[in-house]
Short mmCIF file of C-alpha atoms and ligand atoms in Angstrom, two decimals:
data_model
loop_
_atom_site.label_atom_id
_atom_site.label_comp_id
_atom_site.label_asym_id
_atom_site.label_seq_id
_atom_site.Cartn_x
_atom_site.Cartn_y
_atom_site.Cartn_z
CA UNK A 21 0.00 0.00 0.00
CA UNK A 22 1.35 3.48 -0.78
CA UNK A 23 1.93 5.61 2.27
CA UNK A 24 -0.60 8.47 2.07
CA UNK A 25 1.61 10.67 4.24
CA UNK A 26 4.60 10.35 1.86
CA UNK A 27 5.12 13.98 0.86
CA UNK A 28 6.64 12.86 -2.46
CA UNK A 29 3.07 12.01 -3.55
CA UNK A 30 2.13 15.69 -3.20
CA UNK A 31 4.36 16.67 -6.13
CA UNK A 32 3.24 15.84 -9.66
CA UNK A 33 6.07 16.34 -12.16
CA UNK A 34 4.78 17.57 -15.54
CA UNK A 35 6.61 15.64 -18.28
CA UNK A 36 6.26 18.43 -20.84
CA UNK A 37 9.01 17.09 -23.08
CA UNK A 38 9.20 16.40 -26.82
CA UNK A 39 9.73 12.65 -26.76
CA UNK A 40 9.20 9.53 -24.71
CA UNK A 41 12.98 8.96 -24.70
CA UNK A 42 13.55 12.36 -23.06
CA UNK A 43 10.75 11.73 -20.57
CA UNK A 44 12.24 8.35 -19.63
CA UNK A 45 15.68 9.91 -19.22
CA UNK A 46 14.24 12.57 -16.87
CA UNK A 47 12.37 9.95 -14.83
CA UNK A 48 15.64 7.99 -14.49
CA UNK A 49 17.52 11.08 -13.31
CA UNK A 50 14.86 11.91 -10.74
CA UNK A 51 14.87 8.31 -9.48
CA UNK A 52 12.97 7.66 -6.27
CA UNK A 53 12.66 11.38 -5.43
CA UNK A 54 9.31 11.56 -7.29
CA UNK A 55 6.35 9.20 -7.40
CA UNK A 56 3.79 11.02 -9.57
CA UNK A 57 4.07 12.13 -13.22
CA UNK A 58 1.80 14.09 -15.54
CA UNK A 59 1.54 13.49 -19.28
CA UNK A 60 -0.08 16.33 -21.22
CA UNK A 61 -0.56 17.45 -24.81
CA UNK A 62 3.06 17.57 -25.87
CA UNK A 63 4.09 14.09 -24.77
CA UNK A 64 0.61 12.60 -25.09
CA UNK A 65 0.63 13.29 -28.82
CA UNK A 66 4.16 11.85 -29.17
CA UNK A 67 3.70 8.36 -27.75
CA UNK A 68 3.06 9.44 -24.17
CA UNK A 69 -0.13 7.46 -23.64
CA UNK A 70 1.76 4.18 -24.08
CA UNK A 71 4.36 5.56 -21.65
CA UNK A 72 1.54 6.33 -19.19
CA UNK A 73 0.52 2.69 -19.25
CA UNK A 74 4.11 1.53 -18.73
CA UNK A 75 4.68 3.91 -15.82
CA UNK A 76 1.45 2.82 -14.15
CA UNK A 77 2.42 -0.85 -14.56
CA UNK A 78 5.81 -0.02 -13.01
CA UNK A 79 4.05 1.30 -9.92
CA UNK A 80 4.32 5.04 -10.54
CA UNK A 81 1.28 7.31 -10.25
CA UNK A 82 0.16 8.87 -13.50
CA UNK A 83 -1.95 11.92 -14.32
CA UNK A 84 -3.17 12.15 -17.92
CA UNK A 85 -3.79 15.81 -18.67
CA UNK A 86 -5.89 15.98 -21.83
CA UNK A 87 -8.24 18.76 -20.64
CA UNK A 88 -11.12 17.26 -22.56
CA UNK A 89 -13.99 19.47 -23.68
CA UNK A 90 -16.45 18.41 -26.42
CA UNK A 91 -20.04 17.25 -26.78
CA UNK A 92 -21.12 14.91 -24.01
CA UNK A 93 -21.03 11.68 -25.99
CA UNK A 94 -17.50 12.32 -27.22
CA UNK A 95 -16.24 13.19 -23.75
CA UNK A 96 -17.94 10.18 -22.16
CA UNK A 97 -16.45 7.71 -24.65
CA UNK A 98 -13.04 9.40 -24.53
CA UNK A 99 -12.95 9.15 -20.75
CA UNK A 100 -14.02 5.51 -20.97
CA UNK A 101 -11.07 4.83 -23.30
CA UNK A 102 -8.60 6.58 -20.97
CA UNK A 103 -9.97 4.59 -18.02
CA UNK A 104 -8.18 1.50 -19.34
CA UNK A 105 -4.68 3.02 -19.20
CA UNK A 106 -4.10 2.69 -15.45
CA UNK A 107 -3.80 6.42 -14.71
CA UNK A 108 -5.02 7.96 -11.44
CA UNK A 109 -6.15 11.36 -12.76
CA UNK A 110 -7.61 12.76 -15.99
CA UNK A 111 -8.50 16.41 -16.63
CA UNK A 112 -11.57 17.88 -18.31
CA UNK A 113 -12.55 21.54 -18.54
CA UNK A 114 -15.06 22.55 -15.86
CA UNK A 115 -18.13 22.99 -18.07
CA UNK A 116 -21.24 21.32 -16.64
CA UNK A 117 -22.05 19.10 -19.67
CA UNK A 118 -18.42 18.07 -19.99
CA UNK A 119 -18.05 17.25 -16.30
CA UNK A 120 -21.28 15.22 -16.23
CA UNK A 121 -20.17 13.24 -19.29
CA UNK A 122 -16.76 12.55 -17.73
CA UNK A 123 -18.41 11.22 -14.58
CA UNK A 124 -20.52 8.86 -16.73
CA UNK A 125 -17.45 7.55 -18.58
CA UNK A 126 -15.07 7.27 -15.63
CA UNK A 127 -13.84 3.81 -14.62
CA UNK A 128 -13.52 2.80 -10.97
CA UNK A 129 -9.83 3.70 -10.57
CA UNK A 130 -9.75 6.96 -12.52
CA UNK A 131 -10.39 10.27 -10.78
CA UNK A 132 -11.66 13.17 -12.87
CA UNK A 133 -10.18 16.61 -12.21
CA UNK A 134 -12.04 19.69 -13.46
CA UNK A 135 -9.85 22.55 -14.67
CA UNK A 136 -11.64 25.68 -13.42
CA UNK A 137 -9.70 28.69 -14.77
CA UNK A 138 -6.24 28.16 -16.24
CA UNK A 139 -3.42 29.50 -14.09
CA UNK A 140 -2.18 31.56 -17.04
CA UNK A 141 -5.36 33.70 -16.80
CA UNK A 142 -5.86 36.80 -14.69
CA UNK A 143 -9.04 38.88 -14.40
CA UNK A 144 -8.30 40.79 -17.62
CA UNK A 145 -7.86 37.51 -19.55
CA UNK A 146 -11.17 36.21 -18.17
CA UNK A 147 -12.92 39.40 -19.30
CA UNK A 148 -11.31 39.16 -22.73
CA UNK A 149 -12.53 35.55 -23.03
CA UNK A 150 -16.09 36.77 -22.43
CA UNK A 151 -16.60 35.85 -18.78
CA UNK A 152 -18.48 38.31 -16.60
CA UNK A 153 -16.82 37.21 -13.36
CA UNK A 154 -13.38 37.80 -11.90
CA UNK A 155 -11.19 34.69 -11.76
CA UNK A 156 -11.74 33.93 -8.06
CA UNK A 157 -15.55 34.03 -8.46
CA UNK A 158 -15.45 31.93 -11.64
CA UNK A 159 -13.25 29.32 -9.92
CA UNK A 160 -15.69 29.20 -6.98
CA UNK A 161 -18.71 28.85 -9.28
CA UNK A 162 -17.11 26.03 -11.27
CA UNK A 163 -15.89 24.25 -8.13
CA UNK A 164 -19.45 24.28 -6.76
CA UNK A 165 -20.80 22.89 -10.06
CA UNK A 166 -18.08 20.22 -10.07
CA UNK A 167 -18.97 19.14 -6.54
CA UNK A 168 -22.66 18.98 -7.45
CA UNK A 169 -21.91 16.81 -10.50
CA UNK A 170 -19.71 14.40 -8.55
CA UNK A 171 -16.28 15.35 -9.91
CA UNK A 172 -13.35 14.01 -7.83
CA UNK A 173 -11.06 17.01 -7.84
CA UNK A 174 -10.45 20.61 -8.82
CA UNK A 175 -7.55 22.18 -10.69
CA UNK A 176 -7.09 25.84 -9.74
CA UNK A 177 -4.27 28.06 -8.58
CA UNK A 178 -3.09 27.81 -4.99
CA UNK A 179 -4.43 31.34 -4.51
CA UNK A 180 -7.96 29.89 -4.68
CA UNK A 181 -7.22 26.69 -2.74
CA UNK A 182 -8.57 27.81 0.63
CA UNK A 183 -11.83 29.04 -0.87
CA UNK A 184 -12.18 25.87 -2.99
CA UNK A 185 -11.59 23.71 0.10
CA UNK A 186 -14.60 25.37 1.69
CA UNK A 187 -16.67 24.41 -1.37
CA UNK A 188 -15.52 20.82 -2.02
CA UNK A 189 -14.99 19.77 1.61
CA UNK A 190 -12.23 17.60 3.04
CA UNK A 191 -12.61 14.76 0.51
CA UNK A 192 -12.43 16.79 -2.71
CA UNK A 193 -8.97 16.80 -4.29
CA UNK A 194 -7.31 20.16 -4.95
CA UNK A 195 -4.51 20.11 -7.52
CA UNK A 196 -2.58 23.32 -8.20
CA UNK A 197 -0.28 24.17 -11.11
CA UNK A 198 1.23 27.66 -11.35
CA UNK A 199 3.78 26.63 -8.73
CA UNK A 200 7.25 28.17 -8.64
CA UNK A 201 10.02 27.74 -6.11
CA UNK A 202 11.08 31.19 -4.80
CA UNK A 203 13.05 33.03 -7.48
CA UNK A 204 12.06 30.75 -10.40
CA UNK A 205 10.81 32.25 -13.68
CA UNK A 206 7.00 32.45 -13.85
CA UNK A 207 6.95 32.14 -17.66
CA UNK A 208 3.34 32.33 -18.88
CA UNK A 209 1.87 31.53 -15.43
CA UNK A 210 0.00 34.48 -13.88
CA UNK A 211 -1.48 33.06 -10.65
CA UNK A 212 1.70 31.76 -9.01
CA UNK A 213 2.60 30.55 -5.52
CA UNK A 214 5.54 28.69 -4.00
CA UNK A 215 5.21 25.02 -2.99
CA UNK A 216 5.25 25.98 0.69
CA UNK A 217 2.51 28.60 0.22
CA UNK A 218 0.41 26.05 -1.68
CA UNK A 219 0.83 23.47 1.07
CA UNK A 220 -0.18 26.02 3.69
CA UNK A 221 -3.27 26.85 1.61
CA UNK A 222 -4.43 23.22 1.90
CA UNK A 223 -3.72 21.71 -1.54
CA UNK A 224 -3.50 17.94 -2.07
CA UNK A 225 -1.04 18.04 -5.00
CA UNK A 226 1.05 20.64 -6.81
CA UNK A 227 2.02 20.32 -10.49
CA UNK A 228 5.47 21.56 -11.52
CA UNK A 229 6.98 21.36 -15.00
CA UNK A 230 9.63 23.76 -16.32
CA UNK A 231 11.43 24.44 -13.02
CA UNK A 232 12.19 20.68 -13.02
CA UNK A 233 12.43 19.81 -16.74
CA UNK A 234 14.77 22.76 -17.35
CA UNK A 235 16.97 22.25 -14.28
CA UNK A 236 20.62 21.25 -14.40
CA UNK A 237 19.90 18.91 -11.48
CA UNK A 238 16.21 17.94 -11.67
CA UNK A 239 16.47 15.46 -8.78
CA UNK A 240 17.74 18.20 -6.45
CA UNK A 241 14.90 20.54 -7.50
CA UNK A 242 12.36 17.76 -6.90
CA UNK A 243 13.82 17.06 -3.46
CA UNK A 244 13.73 20.73 -2.54
CA UNK A 245 10.07 21.09 -3.66
CA UNK A 246 9.09 17.92 -1.79
CA UNK A 247 10.74 19.25 1.38
CA UNK A 248 8.49 22.35 1.14
CA UNK A 249 5.45 20.07 0.83
CA UNK A 250 6.19 18.01 3.96
O1 OMP B 304 -4.31 20.98 -15.89
C1 OMP B 304 -3.15 21.34 -15.67
O2 OMP B 304 -2.28 20.56 -15.31
C2 OMP B 304 -2.86 22.79 -15.76
C3 OMP B 304 -3.92 23.64 -15.47
C4 OMP B 304 -3.67 25.01 -15.31
O3 OMP B 304 -4.58 25.79 -14.99
N1 OMP B 304 -2.41 25.46 -15.48
C5 OMP B 304 -1.37 24.65 -15.82
O4 OMP B 304 -0.24 25.14 -15.93
N2 OMP B 304 -1.59 23.31 -16.01
C6 OMP B 304 -0.49 22.42 -16.45
O5 OMP B 304 0.51 22.38 -15.43
C7 OMP B 304 1.81 22.37 -16.00
C8 OMP B 304 2.56 23.57 -15.48
O6 OMP B 304 3.84 23.59 -16.04
P1 OMP B 304 4.93 24.65 -15.61
O7 OMP B 304 4.34 26.02 -15.78
O8 OMP B 304 6.05 24.38 -16.56
O9 OMP B 304 5.27 24.35 -14.16
C9 OMP B 304 1.65 22.35 -17.51
O10 OMP B 304 1.76 21.00 -17.93
C10 OMP B 304 0.24 22.86 -17.73
O11 OMP B 304 -0.36 22.26 -18.88
#
């Protein structure tokens, strides 16, 4: 049985790399410092779904980040297909029809995470995209809809984690990208917090990509992030 108090499980390393070979090399370098990996668009469309299956069979935890959003039937059948890969988490966008379809298609071992408002958005971006609510209010509205529909977890920034915890309760998962160790480049992320701030805000998992994939010593960066999550 995995140890639920193992703080390594709180870090999800985003394998945003161009090839399976590079992803496998990074996983080897990180070694036993990390237990949980995310496969998103870039790797998923370059052989990463087969890698996801292999990692899951090898005992690692896997998050498939496809951020699905389509008509209900397509989402439901897509989620059903992903359910066979052995991953723990799959993302969909937090639209009510999409979330309800994902819940219908989900297999027993796959948890569905609803992406509320991308961490690269601020209030001005939300307005430009046509939303009439500031980001924090839109995250809260979508988290409440997700809970109502029976979604397993919420993706938001750590800045909204405390408010989302009040909405989803102790059993809802809160997963936060937009995480940067102090001093690291934010890049295109706009709602950013450190691993320690996220932990204090009550998250279950943080997602970190470029600060690890671009590091000279990725294992050391992973160990430092995990120590902040203890
Ligand atoms: O669903 C996600 O994982 C996600 C949601 C979100 O709102 N923001 C966000 O950055 N992500 C993902 O989290 C990872 C963050 O990567 P870095 O910015 O490199 O740490 C990327 O793989 C993003 O696709």
